[in-house]
Structure formats: C-alpha cells, structure tokens
Amino acid sequence: MSQEVLHAAAVSLFQFNHATNGYDRMGSVGAAITGDVSAGYRLVCYDSNKVYLCTATVTSNNDTGLKFQLKQTDNYASFRADDGQQWSMYFNEETNAQMFAKYVVLAMYGSAGMPTHSTLSVDLTEMAEDRVDVGDSVGVKFHGYYVGSNRGIPTLSYQYDSNIQSKHTYRFQIPTSNTNLTPECKGFEGAVCGMSQGGKRCVVIPSNCRRGTEAAGDGTVIVMIEVKKVKKEDKQQPPPQQQQQQAVMMQPAAMQQQQPQQFAPQQSMGTTATSFSSFQQQQQQHQQPVAMIGMAG
C-alpha cells in the first residue's frame, strides 16, 4: 500500500531518552507528511533505505494526537509517535520548519474531512497564561496561502498575502463582535483570541468563515500567525459610549433640553472584523507535484 506525499524535508532527527532526560541524535533522515483519503494521514521519518524510524498518525486534534509543536527561538519541531515516543526534528532554516508545520496542519484539516463551515486552529507553540482577549490591541506577523485539493487531499497553493518581509507588524484591535460568535466562525482576527505574545498559531479558514473583505467566494486559506506585540485593554475604564452617557446624566435637565444635538445618541459603528490586508490579484494556481512512497510494514 502507498500513500501520497504532501510534503517532504531533510531533517536531523532526535529521540527522547527518558534515562538521561535528554535527546539522542539519530542522524540525518527524511521526514514526510503522507496522506490517503481512506487510510488517513501520517508523519513519517525514514532513513536512506526508506526504512521507517517512526510513524505518527495525524488527526484533527493536535492536543490529543500528534502534539506537533514548533520551538519559539530556533528551527526545532517536536511530535509524539504512535507508540508514545517523543521525537524532535531540526530544520536547517526556520522557514523550512514553518513550511513543514503548514503541511502538518493541512493533514489535520484533511483528517477533519476538509470542513467548509468551521475553521481549524492549531497552536504550534505553548501559550502563556496572559492571553489575548476581545478589546486587546495586537501586532502580528503572518503569511497565508490558498488551499487547493488533489483527489480529495488538501494541498498548499500559492501565497496570497504576507507581511513577513515588512519591518512593521499588522496591528488591529480584537473586534468586540467576536464575543457573539462561536470559536468555529471567528475568521482571521478572531482566531488571534487566546494567543499570547510570542505564540504561533496556524489557522485554516474556509471561504464560508471569512468575514468583511475576506468574504466567502475567495476560497479556503491557511494562515500562520505570530503575535509580536500585545496591548491589553484597560478593563477599569468604561467604554466611550458609557462615559458619554454618564456625562449626560451629570448635566442639569435644562441644559440637556437646550443641547439636544450635543448629547444625541451617536450612530452605531459596525464591529465587523476587517481584513488584515487586501488580497493580491488572483494568480494562476500552481499545484505541487505529488510523489508516491511505499509504506513499510
């Protein structure tokens, strides 16, 4: 039996040693994400003879399954194999580690059946206790790709937007409208809720879950997000509208009657989340060639 290879990379593999509470180097190997609509998805590491050193089933729940994580300060990624053994991989460049992580999340999306009305969010780093919440202001780095499909298997298409090369972060305030939405339908900006400074998260957003100028019809996207800055909302200060109402109540009744326009209720401003960047013009989609590898024993 064989599975299609979504993505492969050369890595240095390390196996966790419980006796020494450290990692033993296993050498340079190949690492791949494989997939099959009926058989599911796996992360496999193999030597030069294509003998598998470890295999890990990829499910839609990273917390209870693969436990794939990127380290925040280097090029390492870790995961848990099917036998419970902990492994670590070193990539020669951080961009290679992040690209591999995107395909891991795509495999999770495929394992979930490629849902069209719910997002899939995967934390790729441990989050601190001080989490981003509604009303907080954040600055993030991101890069996103369109998601394609090859015989029912999700594939990474072309990049549609990124600010990785920019000196500036994309800054925005978490919209208060996210308090009325389920976690599955928050779009990009709502997906930052629950993250912490320095944290990385990868989110697959189907077209039906995109909001504002990210409206449905533009296709499913996968976005890697890293929170660079967080400014917490001052919970002690009442919102501007409440401050204005308090000011009205303090005015003498006669003054309120004389100045109806000054204290008239303001027109409500919409709270729909806006797009983090205008999309680039549609490019011709380039699907990656799909390879085949034999599945050992």
PDB file of C-alpha atoms in Angstrom:
ATOM      1  CA  MET A   1       0.000   0.000   0.000  1.00  0.00           C
ATOM      2  CA  SER A   2       1.274   3.501  -0.782  1.00  0.00           C
ATOM      3  CA  GLN A   3       0.287   6.991   0.249  1.00  0.00           C
ATOM      4  CA  GLU A   4       0.694  10.302  -1.480  1.00  0.00           C
ATOM      5  CA  VAL A   5       3.411  12.562  -0.137  1.00  0.00           C
ATOM      6  CA  LEU A   6       2.083  16.034   0.641  1.00  0.00           C
ATOM      7  CA  HIS A   7       5.490  17.356   1.655  1.00  0.00           C
ATOM      8  CA  ALA A   8       8.978  16.066   2.494  1.00  0.00           C
ATOM      9  CA  ALA A   9      12.093  17.627   4.029  1.00  0.00           C
ATOM     10  CA  ALA A  10      15.584  16.692   5.143  1.00  0.00           C
ATOM     11  CA  VAL A  11      15.990  16.957   8.928  1.00  0.00           C
ATOM     12  CA  SER A  12      18.217  15.908  11.790  1.00  0.00           C
ATOM     13  CA  LEU A  13      16.229  13.516  13.974  1.00  0.00           C
ATOM     14  CA  PHE A  14      16.466  13.230  17.762  1.00  0.00           C
ATOM     15  CA  GLN A  15      14.844  10.644  20.048  1.00  0.00           C
ATOM     16  CA  PHE A  16      13.935  11.483  23.627  1.00  0.00           C
ATOM     17  CA  ASN A  17      15.825   9.385  26.196  1.00  0.00           C
ATOM     18  CA  HIS A  18      13.947   9.026  29.489  1.00  0.00           C
ATOM     19  CA  ALA A  19      17.046   7.708  31.273  1.00  0.00           C
ATOM     20  CA  THR A  20      19.045  10.871  30.608  1.00  0.00           C
ATOM     21  CA  ASN A  21      16.038  13.204  30.271  1.00  0.00           C
ATOM     22  CA  GLY A  22      17.532  14.448  27.008  1.00  0.00           C
ATOM     23  CA  TYR A  23      17.550  13.766  23.288  1.00  0.00           C
ATOM     24  CA  ASP A  24      19.812  11.330  21.418  1.00  0.00           C
ATOM     25  CA  ARG A  25      20.755  12.240  17.860  1.00  0.00           C
ATOM     26  CA  MET A  26      19.662   9.657  15.295  1.00  0.00           C
ATOM     27  CA  GLY A  27      21.305  11.314  12.294  1.00  0.00           C
ATOM     28  CA  SER A  28      20.124  12.983   9.094  1.00  0.00           C
ATOM     29  CA  VAL A  29      16.876  11.496   7.791  1.00  0.00           C
ATOM     30  CA  GLY A  30      13.880  12.282   5.657  1.00  0.00           C
ATOM     31  CA  ALA A  31      10.603  13.488   7.148  1.00  0.00           C
ATOM     32  CA  ALA A  32       7.339  13.466   5.230  1.00  0.00           C
ATOM     33  CA  ILE A  33       3.627  14.103   5.583  1.00  0.00           C
ATOM     34  CA  THR A  34       1.703  11.412   3.740  1.00  0.00           C
ATOM     35  CA  GLY A  35      -1.992  11.175   3.070  1.00  0.00           C
ATOM     36  CA  ASP A  36      -4.752   8.985   1.722  1.00  0.00           C
ATOM     37  CA  VAL A  37      -8.460   9.782   1.770  1.00  0.00           C
ATOM     38  CA  SER A  38      -9.391   6.341   3.113  1.00  0.00           C
ATOM     39  CA  ALA A  39      -6.284   5.455   5.166  1.00  0.00           C
ATOM     40  CA  GLY A  40      -5.717   8.871   6.719  1.00  0.00           C
ATOM     41  CA  TYR A  41      -2.604  10.962   7.229  1.00  0.00           C
ATOM     42  CA  ARG A  42       0.766  10.296   8.851  1.00  0.00           C
ATOM     43  CA  LEU A  43       4.045  11.940   9.720  1.00  0.00           C
ATOM     44  CA  VAL A  44       6.890   9.539   8.950  1.00  0.00           C
ATOM     45  CA  CYS A  45      10.668   9.680   9.357  1.00  0.00           C
ATOM     46  CA  TYR A  46      12.821   7.316   7.290  1.00  0.00           C
ATOM     47  CA  ASP A  47      16.481   6.586   6.614  1.00  0.00           C
ATOM     48  CA  SER A  48      18.360   6.493   3.295  1.00  0.00           C
ATOM     49  CA  ASN A  49      16.999   2.983   2.636  1.00  0.00           C
ATOM     50  CA  LYS A  50      13.393   4.202   3.098  1.00  0.00           C
ATOM     51  CA  VAL A  51      13.103   2.210   6.318  1.00  0.00           C
ATOM     52  CA  TYR A  52      10.743   3.928   8.708  1.00  0.00           C
ATOM     53  CA  LEU A  53      12.258   5.034  12.008  1.00  0.00           C
ATOM     54  CA  CYS A  54       8.990   6.358  13.435  1.00  0.00           C
ATOM     55  CA  THR A  55       5.417   6.965  12.352  1.00  0.00           C
ATOM     56  CA  ALA A  56       2.763   9.221  13.830  1.00  0.00           C
ATOM     57  CA  THR A  57      -0.893   9.327  12.875  1.00  0.00           C
ATOM     58  CA  VAL A  58      -2.177  12.836  12.140  1.00  0.00           C
ATOM     59  CA  THR A  59      -5.676  13.501  13.453  1.00  0.00           C
ATOM     60  CA  SER A  60      -7.742  16.674  13.543  1.00  0.00           C
ATOM     61  CA  ASN A  61      -6.929  17.208  17.242  1.00  0.00           C
ATOM     62  CA  ASN A  62      -3.301  18.125  17.828  1.00  0.00           C
ATOM     63  CA  ASP A  63      -3.635  18.179  21.629  1.00  0.00           C
ATOM     64  CA  THR A  64      -4.715  14.563  21.933  1.00  0.00           C
ATOM     65  CA  GLY A  65      -2.859  13.194  18.928  1.00  0.00           C
ATOM     66  CA  LEU A  66       0.390  14.226  17.284  1.00  0.00           C
ATOM     67  CA  LYS A  67       1.229  17.078  19.688  1.00  0.00           C
ATOM     68  CA  PHE A  68       3.236  18.770  16.954  1.00  0.00           C
ATOM     69  CA  GLN A  69       4.947  21.961  18.107  1.00  0.00           C
ATOM     70  CA  LEU A  70       7.468  24.496  16.857  1.00  0.00           C
ATOM     71  CA  LYS A  71      10.014  25.951  19.230  1.00  0.00           C
ATOM     72  CA  GLN A  72       9.808  29.720  19.542  1.00  0.00           C
ATOM     73  CA  THR A  73      13.511  30.551  19.251  1.00  0.00           C
ATOM     74  CA  ASP A  74      15.080  28.016  16.881  1.00  0.00           C
ATOM     75  CA  ASN A  75      14.483  25.594  13.993  1.00  0.00           C
ATOM     76  CA  TYR A  76      13.226  22.641  16.023  1.00  0.00           C
ATOM     77  CA  ALA A  77       9.863  20.883  15.889  1.00  0.00           C
ATOM     78  CA  SER A  78       8.679  18.102  18.169  1.00  0.00           C
ATOM     79  CA  PHE A  79       5.983  15.451  17.913  1.00  0.00           C
ATOM     80  CA  ARG A  80       4.711  12.258  19.547  1.00  0.00           C
ATOM     81  CA  ALA A  81       4.780   8.975  17.602  1.00  0.00           C
ATOM     82  CA  ASP A  82       2.036   6.346  17.678  1.00  0.00           C
ATOM     83  CA  ASP A  83       3.960   4.322  20.305  1.00  0.00           C
ATOM     84  CA  GLY A  84       4.143   7.346  22.611  1.00  0.00           C
ATOM     85  CA  GLN A  85       7.813   8.037  21.925  1.00  0.00           C
ATOM     86  CA  GLN A  86       8.755  11.718  21.788  1.00  0.00           C
ATOM     87  CA  TRP A  87      10.837  12.912  18.816  1.00  0.00           C
ATOM     88  CA  SER A  88      12.417  16.182  17.748  1.00  0.00           C
ATOM     89  CA  MET A  89      13.444  17.384  14.285  1.00  0.00           C
ATOM     90  CA  TYR A  90      15.936  20.092  13.398  1.00  0.00           C
ATOM     91  CA  PHE A  91      15.475  22.024  10.129  1.00  0.00           C
ATOM     92  CA  ASN A  92      18.352  23.903   8.560  1.00  0.00           C
ATOM     93  CA  GLU A  93      16.176  27.018   8.211  1.00  0.00           C
ATOM     94  CA  GLU A  94      13.244  28.387  10.198  1.00  0.00           C
ATOM     95  CA  THR A  95      11.233  28.852   7.008  1.00  0.00           C
ATOM     96  CA  ASN A  96      11.574  25.110   6.299  1.00  0.00           C
ATOM     97  CA  ALA A  97      10.248  24.288   9.758  1.00  0.00           C
ATOM     98  CA  GLN A  98       7.279  26.601   9.258  1.00  0.00           C
ATOM     99  CA  MET A  99       6.535  25.169   5.822  1.00  0.00           C
ATOM    100  CA  PHE A 100       6.550  21.651   7.250  1.00  0.00           C
ATOM    101  CA  ALA A 101       4.206  22.846  10.003  1.00  0.00           C
ATOM    102  CA  LYS A 102       1.740  24.163   7.415  1.00  0.00           C
ATOM    103  CA  TYR A 103       1.535  20.732   5.806  1.00  0.00           C
ATOM    104  CA  VAL A 104       1.030  19.113   9.210  1.00  0.00           C
ATOM    105  CA  VAL A 105      -1.953  21.426   9.739  1.00  0.00           C
ATOM    106  CA  LEU A 106      -3.212  20.696   6.207  1.00  0.00           C
ATOM    107  CA  ALA A 107      -3.114  16.993   7.096  1.00  0.00           C
ATOM    108  CA  MET A 108      -5.160  17.751  10.225  1.00  0.00           C
ATOM    109  CA  TYR A 109      -7.614  19.647   8.034  1.00  0.00           C
ATOM    110  CA  GLY A 110      -7.813  16.638   5.720  1.00  0.00           C
ATOM    111  CA  SER A 111      -8.352  14.333   8.702  1.00  0.00           C
ATOM    112  CA  ALA A 112     -11.278  16.518   9.737  1.00  0.00           C
ATOM    113  CA  GLY A 113     -12.862  15.933   6.325  1.00  0.00           C
ATOM    114  CA  MET A 114     -11.961  19.378   4.927  1.00  0.00           C
ATOM    115  CA  PRO A 115     -14.913  21.136   6.621  1.00  0.00           C
ATOM    116  CA  THR A 116     -16.458  24.069   4.760  1.00  0.00           C
ATOM    117  CA  HIS A 117     -18.282  25.809   7.628  1.00  0.00           C
ATOM    118  CA  SER A 118     -15.800  25.694  10.500  1.00  0.00           C
ATOM    119  CA  THR A 119     -12.215  26.799  10.982  1.00  0.00           C
ATOM    120  CA  LEU A 120      -9.386  24.588  12.195  1.00  0.00           C
ATOM    121  CA  SER A 121      -6.990  26.267  14.626  1.00  0.00           C
ATOM    122  CA  VAL A 122      -3.736  24.668  15.783  1.00  0.00           C
ATOM    123  CA  ASP A 123      -1.408  26.138  18.409  1.00  0.00           C
ATOM    124  CA  LEU A 124       2.158  25.473  17.286  1.00  0.00           C
ATOM    125  CA  THR A 125       3.762  26.820  20.471  1.00  0.00           C
ATOM    126  CA  GLU A 126       2.858  26.819  24.147  1.00  0.00           C
ATOM    127  CA  MET A 127       0.793  29.859  25.052  1.00  0.00           C
ATOM    128  CA  ALA A 128       1.487  31.891  28.200  1.00  0.00           C
ATOM    129  CA  GLU A 129      -1.205  32.451  30.814  1.00  0.00           C
ATOM    130  CA  ASP A 130      -1.736  36.094  29.795  1.00  0.00           C
ATOM    131  CA  ARG A 131      -3.877  35.528  26.702  1.00  0.00           C
ATOM    132  CA  VAL A 132      -5.176  37.928  24.064  1.00  0.00           C
ATOM    133  CA  ASP A 133      -8.844  38.759  24.612  1.00  0.00           C
ATOM    134  CA  VAL A 134     -11.583  40.811  22.964  1.00  0.00           C
ATOM    135  CA  GLY A 135     -10.716  44.509  23.026  1.00  0.00           C
ATOM    136  CA  ASP A 136      -6.945  43.969  23.212  1.00  0.00           C
ATOM    137  CA  SER A 137      -4.690  45.520  20.575  1.00  0.00           C
ATOM    138  CA  VAL A 138      -2.111  43.280  18.905  1.00  0.00           C
ATOM    139  CA  GLY A 139       0.660  43.424  16.337  1.00  0.00           C
ATOM    140  CA  VAL A 140       1.156  40.245  14.329  1.00  0.00           C
ATOM    141  CA  LYS A 141       3.315  38.778  11.601  1.00  0.00           C
ATOM    142  CA  PHE A 142       1.517  36.447   9.206  1.00  0.00           C
ATOM    143  CA  HIS A 143       1.741  34.676   5.900  1.00  0.00           C
ATOM    144  CA  GLY A 144      -1.137  32.941   4.177  1.00  0.00           C
ATOM    145  CA  TYR A 145      -1.713  30.571   1.272  1.00  0.00           C
ATOM    146  CA  TYR A 146      -4.719  29.408  -0.654  1.00  0.00           C
ATOM    147  CA  VAL A 147      -5.638  25.769  -0.088  1.00  0.00           C
ATOM    148  CA  GLY A 148      -6.179  23.530  -3.090  1.00  0.00           C
ATOM    149  CA  SER A 149      -7.258  19.910  -3.426  1.00  0.00           C
ATOM    150  CA  ASN A 150      -5.799  16.956  -5.306  1.00  0.00           C
ATOM    151  CA  ARG A 151      -8.058  13.896  -5.436  1.00  0.00           C
ATOM    152  CA  GLY A 152      -9.654  14.843  -2.145  1.00  0.00           C
ATOM    153  CA  ILE A 153      -6.356  15.621  -0.382  1.00  0.00           C
ATOM    154  CA  PRO A 154      -5.682  19.245   0.687  1.00  0.00           C
ATOM    155  CA  THR A 155      -2.660  20.882  -0.937  1.00  0.00           C
ATOM    156  CA  LEU A 156      -0.847  24.160  -0.500  1.00  0.00           C
ATOM    157  CA  SER A 157      -1.473  26.513  -3.395  1.00  0.00           C
ATOM    158  CA  TYR A 158       0.070  29.944  -3.980  1.00  0.00           C
ATOM    159  CA  GLN A 159       0.709  32.619  -1.351  1.00  0.00           C
ATOM    160  CA  TYR A 160      -1.919  35.357  -1.295  1.00  0.00           C
ATOM    161  CA  ASP A 161      -0.601  37.689   1.373  1.00  0.00           C
ATOM    162  CA  SER A 162       2.236  38.135   3.880  1.00  0.00           C
ATOM    163  CA  ASN A 163       3.950  40.787   5.976  1.00  0.00           C
ATOM    164  CA  ILE A 164       6.954  38.657   6.926  1.00  0.00           C
ATOM    165  CA  GLN A 165       9.348  40.831   4.926  1.00  0.00           C
ATOM    166  CA  SER A 166       7.899  44.066   6.283  1.00  0.00           C
ATOM    167  CA  LYS A 167       9.534  45.961   9.136  1.00  0.00           C
ATOM    168  CA  HIS A 168       6.104  46.565  10.630  1.00  0.00           C
ATOM    169  CA  THR A 169       3.522  44.284  12.154  1.00  0.00           C
ATOM    170  CA  TYR A 170      -0.126  44.268  11.158  1.00  0.00           C
ATOM    171  CA  ARG A 171      -1.892  45.987  14.067  1.00  0.00           C
ATOM    172  CA  PHE A 172      -5.536  45.745  14.986  1.00  0.00           C
ATOM    173  CA  GLN A 173      -7.899  45.533  17.926  1.00  0.00           C
ATOM    174  CA  ILE A 174      -9.747  42.267  18.507  1.00  0.00           C
ATOM    175  CA  PRO A 175     -13.321  43.134  17.441  1.00  0.00           C
ATOM    176  CA  THR A 176     -15.930  43.042  20.192  1.00  0.00           C
ATOM    177  CA  SER A 177     -18.256  41.297  17.743  1.00  0.00           C
ATOM    178  CA  ASN A 178     -16.259  38.125  18.390  1.00  0.00           C
ATOM    179  CA  THR A 179     -17.987  37.744  21.761  1.00  0.00           C
ATOM    180  CA  ASN A 180     -21.165  36.774  19.883  1.00  0.00           C
ATOM    181  CA  LEU A 181     -19.546  34.218  17.588  1.00  0.00           C
ATOM    182  CA  THR A 182     -18.712  30.585  18.098  1.00  0.00           C
ATOM    183  CA  PRO A 183     -14.994  29.678  18.086  1.00  0.00           C
ATOM    184  CA  GLU A 184     -15.512  27.973  14.727  1.00  0.00           C
ATOM    185  CA  CYS A 185     -16.574  31.132  12.907  1.00  0.00           C
ATOM    186  CA  LYS A 186     -14.286  33.959  14.004  1.00  0.00           C
ATOM    187  CA  GLY A 187     -12.214  34.391  10.859  1.00  0.00           C
ATOM    188  CA  PHE A 188      -8.632  35.633  10.955  1.00  0.00           C
ATOM    189  CA  GLU A 189      -8.755  38.406  13.547  1.00  0.00           C
ATOM    190  CA  GLY A 190     -10.970  36.457  15.912  1.00  0.00           C
ATOM    191  CA  ALA A 191      -8.590  33.494  15.631  1.00  0.00           C
ATOM    192  CA  VAL A 192      -5.934  35.536  17.463  1.00  0.00           C
ATOM    193  CA  CYS A 193      -8.059  35.372  20.632  1.00  0.00           C
ATOM    194  CA  GLY A 194      -6.428  33.068  23.161  1.00  0.00           C
ATOM    195  CA  MET A 195      -2.900  33.571  21.851  1.00  0.00           C
ATOM    196  CA  SER A 196      -0.079  35.134  23.860  1.00  0.00           C
ATOM    197  CA  GLN A 197       2.887  37.311  22.926  1.00  0.00           C
ATOM    198  CA  GLY A 198       5.456  35.238  21.045  1.00  0.00           C
ATOM    199  CA  GLY A 199       2.934  32.496  20.301  1.00  0.00           C
ATOM    200  CA  LYS A 200       2.433  30.880  16.887  1.00  0.00           C
ATOM    201  CA  ARG A 201      -0.862  29.547  15.571  1.00  0.00           C
ATOM    202  CA  CYS A 202      -1.867  28.113  12.211  1.00  0.00           C
ATOM    203  CA  VAL A 203      -5.482  28.501  11.107  1.00  0.00           C
ATOM    204  CA  VAL A 204      -7.370  27.018   8.162  1.00  0.00           C
ATOM    205  CA  ILE A 205     -10.279  29.310   7.249  1.00  0.00           C
ATOM    206  CA  PRO A 206     -12.825  28.046   4.700  1.00  0.00           C
ATOM    207  CA  SER A 207     -14.395  30.655   2.439  1.00  0.00           C
ATOM    208  CA  ASN A 208     -17.712  30.415   4.319  1.00  0.00           C
ATOM    209  CA  CYS A 209     -15.989  31.520   7.545  1.00  0.00           C
ATOM    210  CA  ARG A 210     -14.162  34.530   6.150  1.00  0.00           C
ATOM    211  CA  ARG A 211     -15.513  37.916   7.175  1.00  0.00           C
ATOM    212  CA  GLY A 212     -15.575  41.503   5.931  1.00  0.00           C
ATOM    213  CA  THR A 213     -13.410  41.815   2.821  1.00  0.00           C
ATOM    214  CA  GLU A 214     -12.425  38.194   3.456  1.00  0.00           C
ATOM    215  CA  ALA A 215     -15.910  37.306   2.278  1.00  0.00           C
ATOM    216  CA  ALA A 216     -16.993  33.904   1.034  1.00  0.00           C
ATOM    217  CA  GLY A 217     -16.149  33.007  -2.529  1.00  0.00           C
ATOM    218  CA  ASP A 218     -12.424  33.674  -2.459  1.00  0.00           C
ATOM    219  CA  GLY A 219     -11.510  30.147  -1.407  1.00  0.00           C
ATOM    220  CA  THR A 220     -10.125  28.400   1.667  1.00  0.00           C
ATOM    221  CA  VAL A 221      -6.906  29.819   3.130  1.00  0.00           C
ATOM    222  CA  ILE A 222      -4.294  28.670   5.640  1.00  0.00           C
ATOM    223  CA  VAL A 223      -2.622  31.382   7.704  1.00  0.00           C
ATOM    224  CA  MET A 224       0.399  31.176  10.004  1.00  0.00           C
ATOM    225  CA  ILE A 225       0.167  33.848  12.722  1.00  0.00           C
ATOM    226  CA  GLU A 226       2.774  35.003  15.243  1.00  0.00           C
ATOM    227  CA  VAL A 227       1.841  37.561  17.894  1.00  0.00           C
ATOM    228  CA  LYS A 228       4.654  40.089  18.284  1.00  0.00           C
ATOM    229  CA  LYS A 229       3.027  42.747  20.474  1.00  0.00           C
ATOM    230  CA  VAL A 230       0.057  42.862  22.838  1.00  0.00           C
ATOM    231  CA  LYS A 231      -1.555  45.895  24.474  1.00  0.00           C
ATOM    232  CA  LYS A 232      -4.190  44.820  26.963  1.00  0.00           C
ATOM    233  CA  GLU A 233      -7.470  46.708  27.117  1.00  0.00           C
ATOM    234  CA  ASP A 234      -7.909  48.824  30.251  1.00  0.00           C
ATOM    235  CA  LYS A 235     -10.805  46.984  31.861  1.00  0.00           C
ATOM    236  CA  GLN A 236     -11.221  49.684  34.533  1.00  0.00           C
ATOM    237  CA  GLN A 237     -12.142  52.426  32.083  1.00  0.00           C
ATOM    238  CA  PRO A 238     -15.779  52.414  30.873  1.00  0.00           C
ATOM    239  CA  PRO A 239     -16.230  52.361  27.096  1.00  0.00           C
ATOM    240  CA  PRO A 240     -16.585  55.787  25.355  1.00  0.00           C
ATOM    241  CA  GLN A 241     -20.333  55.405  24.881  1.00  0.00           C
ATOM    242  CA  GLN A 242     -20.825  54.705  28.594  1.00  0.00           C
ATOM    243  CA  GLN A 243     -18.626  57.693  29.506  1.00  0.00           C
ATOM    244  CA  GLN A 244     -20.818  59.911  27.313  1.00  0.00           C
ATOM    245  CA  GLN A 245     -23.987  58.591  28.956  1.00  0.00           C
ATOM    246  CA  GLN A 246     -22.507  59.319  32.383  1.00  0.00           C
ATOM    247  CA  ALA A 247     -21.672  62.860  31.275  1.00  0.00           C
ATOM    248  CA  VAL A 248     -25.274  63.405  30.112  1.00  0.00           C
ATOM    249  CA  MET A 249     -26.644  62.233  33.445  1.00  0.00           C
ATOM    250  CA  MET A 250     -24.450  64.792  35.265  1.00  0.00           C
ATOM    251  CA  GLN A 251     -25.830  67.730  33.231  1.00  0.00           C
ATOM    252  CA  PRO A 252     -28.791  69.731  34.622  1.00  0.00           C
ATOM    253  CA  ALA A 253     -32.069  68.824  32.979  1.00  0.00           C
ATOM    254  CA  ALA A 254     -32.453  72.320  31.490  1.00  0.00           C
ATOM    255  CA  MET A 255     -29.032  72.131  29.826  1.00  0.00           C
ATOM    256  CA  GLN A 256     -29.883  68.740  28.378  1.00  0.00           C
ATOM    257  CA  GLN A 257     -33.013  70.213  26.816  1.00  0.00           C
ATOM    258  CA  GLN A 258     -31.074  73.149  25.371  1.00  0.00           C
ATOM    259  CA  GLN A 259     -28.393  70.993  23.799  1.00  0.00           C
ATOM    260  CA  PRO A 260     -30.232  68.021  22.290  1.00  0.00           C
ATOM    261  CA  GLN A 261     -27.773  67.678  19.418  1.00  0.00           C
ATOM    262  CA  GLN A 262     -24.701  67.604  21.627  1.00  0.00           C
ATOM    263  CA  PHE A 263     -25.868  64.574  23.551  1.00  0.00           C
ATOM    264  CA  ALA A 264     -27.911  62.822  20.879  1.00  0.00           C
ATOM    265  CA  PRO A 265     -27.068  59.128  20.610  1.00  0.00           C
ATOM    266  CA  GLN A 266     -24.363  58.567  18.047  1.00  0.00           C
ATOM    267  CA  GLN A 267     -24.905  56.275  15.138  1.00  0.00           C
ATOM    268  CA  SER A 268     -23.641  52.801  15.985  1.00  0.00           C
ATOM    269  CA  MET A 269     -20.413  51.899  14.338  1.00  0.00           C
ATOM    270  CA  GLY A 270     -20.151  48.459  12.798  1.00  0.00           C
ATOM    271  CA  THR A 271     -17.930  45.953  14.570  1.00  0.00           C
ATOM    272  CA  THR A 272     -17.405  43.521  11.755  1.00  0.00           C
ATOM    273  CA  ALA A 273     -13.772  42.405  11.611  1.00  0.00           C
ATOM    274  CA  THR A 274     -11.878  43.846   8.679  1.00  0.00           C
ATOM    275  CA  SER A 275      -9.360  42.063   6.524  1.00  0.00           C
ATOM    276  CA  PHE A 276      -5.761  42.091   7.694  1.00  0.00           C
ATOM    277  CA  SER A 277      -4.634  43.068   4.169  1.00  0.00           C
ATOM    278  CA  SER A 278      -6.191  43.410   0.752  1.00  0.00           C
ATOM    279  CA  PHE A 279      -5.795  40.268  -1.254  1.00  0.00           C
ATOM    280  CA  GLN A 280      -3.357  40.206  -4.122  1.00  0.00           C
ATOM    281  CA  GLN A 281      -4.757  39.754  -7.607  1.00  0.00           C
ATOM    282  CA  GLN A 282      -5.666  36.189  -8.428  1.00  0.00           C
ATOM    283  CA  GLN A 283      -2.668  34.339  -9.812  1.00  0.00           C
ATOM    284  CA  GLN A 284      -2.597  31.173 -11.757  1.00  0.00           C
ATOM    285  CA  GLN A 285      -2.744  28.352  -9.268  1.00  0.00           C
ATOM    286  CA  HIS A 286       0.305  26.103  -9.156  1.00  0.00           C
ATOM    287  CA  GLN A 287      -0.266  22.727  -7.572  1.00  0.00           C
ATOM    288  CA  GLN A 288       2.780  20.958  -6.176  1.00  0.00           C
ATOM    289  CA  PRO A 289       3.595  17.648  -7.826  1.00  0.00           C
ATOM    290  CA  VAL A 290       2.544  14.711  -5.713  1.00  0.00           C
ATOM    291  CA  ALA A 291       5.062  11.947  -5.122  1.00  0.00           C
ATOM    292  CA  MET A 292       4.488   8.378  -4.007  1.00  0.00           C
ATOM    293  CA  ILE A 293       6.394   6.407  -1.420  1.00  0.00           C
ATOM    294  CA  GLY A 294       5.988   2.804  -0.397  1.00  0.00           C
ATOM    295  CA  MET A 295       4.639   2.160   3.064  1.00  0.00           C
ATOM    296  CA  ALA A 296       6.873  -0.190   5.050  1.00  0.00           C
ATOM    297  CA  GLY A 297       5.344  -2.988   7.102  1.00  0.00           C
TER     298      GLY A 297
END
